[in-house]
Short mmCIF file of C-alpha atoms and ligand atoms in Angstrom, two decimals:
data_model
loop_
_atom_site.label_atom_id
_atom_site.label_comp_id
_atom_site.label_asym_id
_atom_site.label_seq_id
_atom_site.Cartn_x
_atom_site.Cartn_y
_atom_site.Cartn_z
CA LEU A 288 21.96 0.90 17.76
CA GLU A 289 20.18 -2.35 17.52
CA PRO A 290 20.98 -3.59 14.15
CA LYS A 291 17.52 -5.05 13.42
CA GLU A 292 16.01 -1.88 14.33
CA GLU A 293 18.32 0.00 12.16
CA PHE A 294 17.36 -2.09 8.97
CA GLU A 295 13.72 -1.68 9.73
CA HIS A 296 14.31 2.08 9.75
CA SER A 297 15.89 1.93 6.43
CA SER A 298 13.52 -0.52 4.60
CA LEU A 299 10.62 0.89 2.67
CA ALA A 300 7.29 -0.46 1.79
CA VAL A 301 8.48 -1.00 -1.60
CA ASP A 302 11.12 -3.33 -0.48
CA VAL A 303 8.56 -5.52 1.25
CA MET A 304 5.29 -5.23 -1.01
CA ARG A 305 4.28 -7.93 -3.61
CA PRO A 306 4.62 -8.49 -6.51
CA ARG A 307 8.35 -8.74 -6.59
CA ARG A 308 9.98 -7.70 -9.84
CA SER A 309 10.01 -11.22 -11.19
CA ASP A 310 6.40 -12.00 -9.96
CA PRO A 311 3.43 -12.09 -12.03
CA ALA A 312 1.43 -8.75 -11.92
CA LEU A 313 -0.73 -7.89 -9.03
CA ALA A 314 -4.06 -9.45 -9.59
CA VAL A 315 -6.69 -6.59 -9.68
CA LEU A 316 -10.41 -6.27 -10.63
CA THR A 317 -11.48 -3.30 -12.73
CA GLN A 318 -14.64 -1.33 -11.21
CA GLU A 319 -16.45 -1.94 -14.58
CA GLY A 320 -15.98 -4.12 -17.86
CA MET A 321 -15.28 -7.48 -16.46
CA THR A 322 -17.46 -10.26 -16.70
CA VAL A 323 -18.51 -12.78 -13.92
CA GLY A 324 -16.66 -15.44 -15.91
CA GLU A 325 -13.60 -13.42 -15.92
CA VAL A 326 -13.71 -12.32 -12.34
CA GLU A 327 -14.15 -16.20 -11.45
CA THR A 328 -11.32 -17.35 -13.59
CA LEU A 329 -9.07 -14.68 -11.99
CA VAL A 330 -10.23 -15.63 -8.42
CA GLU A 331 -10.00 -19.27 -9.13
CA SER A 332 -6.48 -18.99 -10.84
CA THR A 333 -4.85 -17.50 -7.68
CA HIS A 334 -5.07 -18.19 -3.93
CA TYR A 335 -4.87 -14.65 -2.76
CA SER A 336 -7.40 -13.54 0.21
CA GLY A 337 -8.22 -10.44 -1.73
CA PHE A 338 -8.31 -8.24 -4.61
CA PRO A 339 -7.89 -4.54 -5.11
CA VAL A 340 -10.43 -2.87 -7.33
CA VAL A 341 -9.02 -0.19 -9.83
CA VAL A 342 -10.79 2.31 -12.26
CA SER A 343 -9.08 0.73 -15.14
CA GLN A 344 -6.02 -1.43 -16.08
CA GLU A 345 -4.39 1.63 -17.81
CA SER A 346 -4.95 4.16 -14.58
CA GLN A 347 -4.43 1.51 -11.70
CA ARG A 348 -6.19 4.10 -9.55
CA LEU A 349 -7.50 2.44 -6.37
CA VAL A 350 -11.17 2.23 -5.88
CA GLY A 351 -11.48 -0.35 -3.05
CA PHE A 352 -10.60 -3.90 -1.97
CA VAL A 353 -12.63 -7.05 -2.06
CA LEU A 354 -12.09 -10.27 -0.07
CA ARG A 355 -12.02 -13.43 -1.96
CA ARG A 356 -14.54 -15.17 0.24
CA ASP A 357 -17.21 -12.30 -0.28
CA LEU A 358 -16.58 -12.40 -4.09
CA LEU A 359 -17.02 -16.08 -4.35
CA ILE A 360 -20.23 -16.10 -2.05
CA SER A 361 -21.68 -13.22 -3.82
CA ILE A 362 -21.17 -14.67 -7.28
CA ASP A 363 -22.51 -18.10 -6.16
CA ASN A 364 -25.57 -16.59 -4.74
CA ALA A 365 -26.35 -14.23 -7.74
CA ARG A 366 -26.10 -17.32 -10.16
CA LYS A 367 -28.39 -18.96 -8.16
CA ARG A 368 -30.97 -16.49 -7.16
CA GLN A 369 -30.48 -13.55 -9.30
CA GLU A 370 -32.43 -13.87 -12.56
CA GLY A 371 -30.26 -13.31 -15.71
CA VAL A 372 -26.91 -13.27 -14.09
CA VAL A 373 -24.58 -15.47 -16.30
CA SER A 374 -21.08 -15.66 -17.09
CA ALA A 375 -21.27 -13.02 -19.63
CA SER A 376 -22.90 -10.52 -17.30
CA GLN A 377 -20.72 -7.50 -16.43
CA VAL A 378 -19.52 -7.00 -12.77
CA ILE A 379 -20.11 -3.54 -11.61
CA PHE A 380 -18.47 -2.04 -8.52
CA THR A 381 -19.20 1.65 -9.58
CA GLU A 382 -22.17 3.69 -7.95
CA HIS A 383 -24.04 3.93 -11.05
CA THR A 384 -24.64 1.18 -13.63
CA PRO A 385 -22.68 2.17 -16.82
CA ALA A 386 -24.62 2.03 -20.11
CA GLN A 387 -24.54 -1.40 -21.60
CA ALA A 388 -25.62 -2.79 -24.89
CA PRO A 389 -29.54 -3.46 -25.01
CA ASP A 390 -28.97 -7.09 -25.39
CA ALA A 391 -26.50 -7.48 -22.57
CA PRO A 392 -27.15 -9.83 -19.71
CA THR A 393 -28.23 -8.52 -16.37
CA PRO A 394 -25.16 -6.94 -14.69
CA LEU A 395 -23.92 -8.23 -11.14
CA ARG A 396 -23.52 -4.99 -8.87
CA LEU A 397 -20.97 -5.79 -6.16
CA ARG A 398 -20.18 -2.35 -4.67
CA GLY A 399 -21.82 -3.49 -1.47
CA ILE A 400 -19.15 -5.95 -0.68
CA MET A 401 -16.18 -3.73 -1.57
CA ASP A 402 -14.12 -2.05 1.25
CA LEU A 403 -14.23 1.53 -0.05
CA SER A 404 -11.27 2.86 1.94
CA PRO A 405 -8.68 0.18 2.06
CA PHE A 406 -5.52 1.19 3.98
CA THR A 407 -2.67 2.44 1.78
CA VAL A 408 0.83 3.59 2.26
CA THR A 409 3.10 5.10 -0.44
CA ASP A 410 6.09 2.99 -1.82
CA HIS A 411 8.46 5.36 0.33
CA THR A 412 6.74 4.89 3.59
CA PRO A 413 9.32 3.52 5.98
CA MET A 414 8.55 -0.04 7.21
CA ASP A 415 8.68 0.89 10.93
CA ILE A 416 5.66 3.23 10.31
CA THR A 417 4.10 0.59 8.20
CA VAL A 418 4.40 -1.80 11.00
CA ASP A 419 3.22 0.46 13.39
CA ILE A 420 0.12 0.99 11.34
CA PHE A 421 -0.52 -2.77 11.16
CA ARG A 422 -0.28 -3.18 14.68
CA LYS A 423 -2.24 -0.19 15.98
CA LEU A 424 -5.25 -0.85 13.30
CA GLY A 425 -4.99 -4.50 13.36
CA LEU A 426 -4.70 -4.83 9.56
CA ARG A 427 -4.56 -7.89 7.36
CA GLN A 428 -3.18 -6.16 4.41
CA CYS A 429 -2.33 -2.80 3.27
CA LEU A 430 -1.98 -1.60 -0.43
CA VAL A 431 0.95 0.30 -1.74
CA THR A 432 0.55 3.34 -4.13
CA HIS A 433 3.02 5.76 -6.00
CA ASN A 434 1.30 9.17 -7.30
CA GLY A 435 -2.05 7.71 -6.92
CA ARG A 436 -1.25 4.45 -8.75
CA LEU A 437 -1.59 1.12 -7.39
CA LEU A 438 1.79 -0.66 -7.02
CA GLY A 439 1.52 -3.46 -4.85
CA ILE A 440 0.13 -5.05 -1.58
CA ILE A 441 1.69 -6.01 1.78
CA THR A 442 0.08 -8.66 4.02
CA LYS A 443 0.70 -9.30 7.60
CA LYS A 444 2.37 -12.39 6.57
CA ASP A 445 4.64 -10.55 4.38
CA ILE A 446 5.75 -8.42 7.25
CA LEU A 447 6.51 -11.22 9.46
CA LYS A 448 8.51 -12.98 6.82
CA HIS A 449 10.46 -9.78 6.10
CA MET A 450 11.26 -9.35 9.92
CA ALA A 451 12.25 -13.05 10.18
CA GLN A 452 14.65 -12.47 7.26
CA MET A 453 16.11 -9.31 8.87
CA ALA A 454 16.67 -11.28 12.23
CA ASN A 455 18.86 -13.88 10.26
CA ARG A 456 20.99 -11.27 8.47
CA ASP A 457 24.49 -10.66 9.24
CA PRO A 458 24.55 -7.15 11.27
CA ASP A 459 27.26 -5.66 9.10
CA SER A 460 25.26 -6.33 5.80
CA ILE A 461 22.32 -4.92 7.51
CA LEU A 462 23.99 -1.67 8.50
CA PHE A 463 26.21 -0.95 5.52
CA ASN A 464 24.00 -2.21 2.56
P1 ADP B 1753 -1.02 -14.27 3.16
O1 ADP B 1753 0.04 -13.30 2.92
O2 ADP B 1753 -1.65 -14.21 4.32
O3 ADP B 1753 -0.72 -15.67 2.72
P2 ADP B 1753 -2.59 -13.96 0.70
O4 ADP B 1753 -2.73 -15.40 0.43
O5 ADP B 1753 -3.77 -12.94 0.41
O6 ADP B 1753 -2.30 -13.52 2.16
O7 ADP B 1753 -1.39 -13.40 -0.15
C1 ADP B 1753 -0.18 -14.43 -0.39
C2 ADP B 1753 1.04 -13.61 -1.13
O8 ADP B 1753 0.48 -13.00 -2.30
C3 ADP B 1753 1.41 -12.40 -0.26
O9 ADP B 1753 2.87 -12.23 -0.31
C4 ADP B 1753 0.77 -11.27 -0.94
O10 ADP B 1753 1.60 -10.11 -0.64
C5 ADP B 1753 0.57 -11.58 -2.30
N1 ADP B 1753 -0.84 -11.06 -2.68
C6 ADP B 1753 -1.92 -10.81 -2.12
N2 ADP B 1753 -2.95 -10.41 -2.69
C7 ADP B 1753 -2.44 -10.26 -3.98
C8 ADP B 1753 -2.90 -9.92 -5.30
N3 ADP B 1753 -4.24 -9.65 -5.41
N4 ADP B 1753 -2.38 -9.99 -6.29
C9 ADP B 1753 -0.93 -10.26 -6.17
N5 ADP B 1753 -0.24 -10.63 -5.03
C10 ADP B 1753 -1.00 -10.74 -3.95
#
């Protein structure tokens, strides 16, 4: 058996996904309830290329995925061109606009820029299968779930780093840990 391959078979999506236990939580957007200002703050306080959209912080149920670039461009455009869109406007990824206070500012609807079916694997999916999916589908990132709850994200770079780490390991520790 080729040791590297053996390890890849035994590592799981949960071993490679971010965040690690000690990392800050996954940066997610909720499908409603966040303001334009809050979304901008979140996006600008990180360098991530994309953000999962969830039903709510409590449920962590996955709704879609938005790219950082698309978010920033859309918000910028809306602020310039869409009358009434201000920092306090609610950002909405749902199909229908939720009820708002009568004096609430114009909401910003962003469902159009969301990928409605981002690729997901479960936390227990073996990495060799995940790598295969990345290769065959040309993915840039994949989300990781457990019982329908969003747990983390794996990017192409995360996989490449993981493979490089594995290649440097002592074969004994690979086979017997
Ligand atoms: P890349 O891995 O190509 O640098 P990113 O800049 O999107 O892509 O991600 C940098 C790191 O942060 C990766 O390890 C990735 O798993 C993690 N990451 C990506 N998106 C998020 C997010 N929304 N919340 C938390 N971590 C993320």
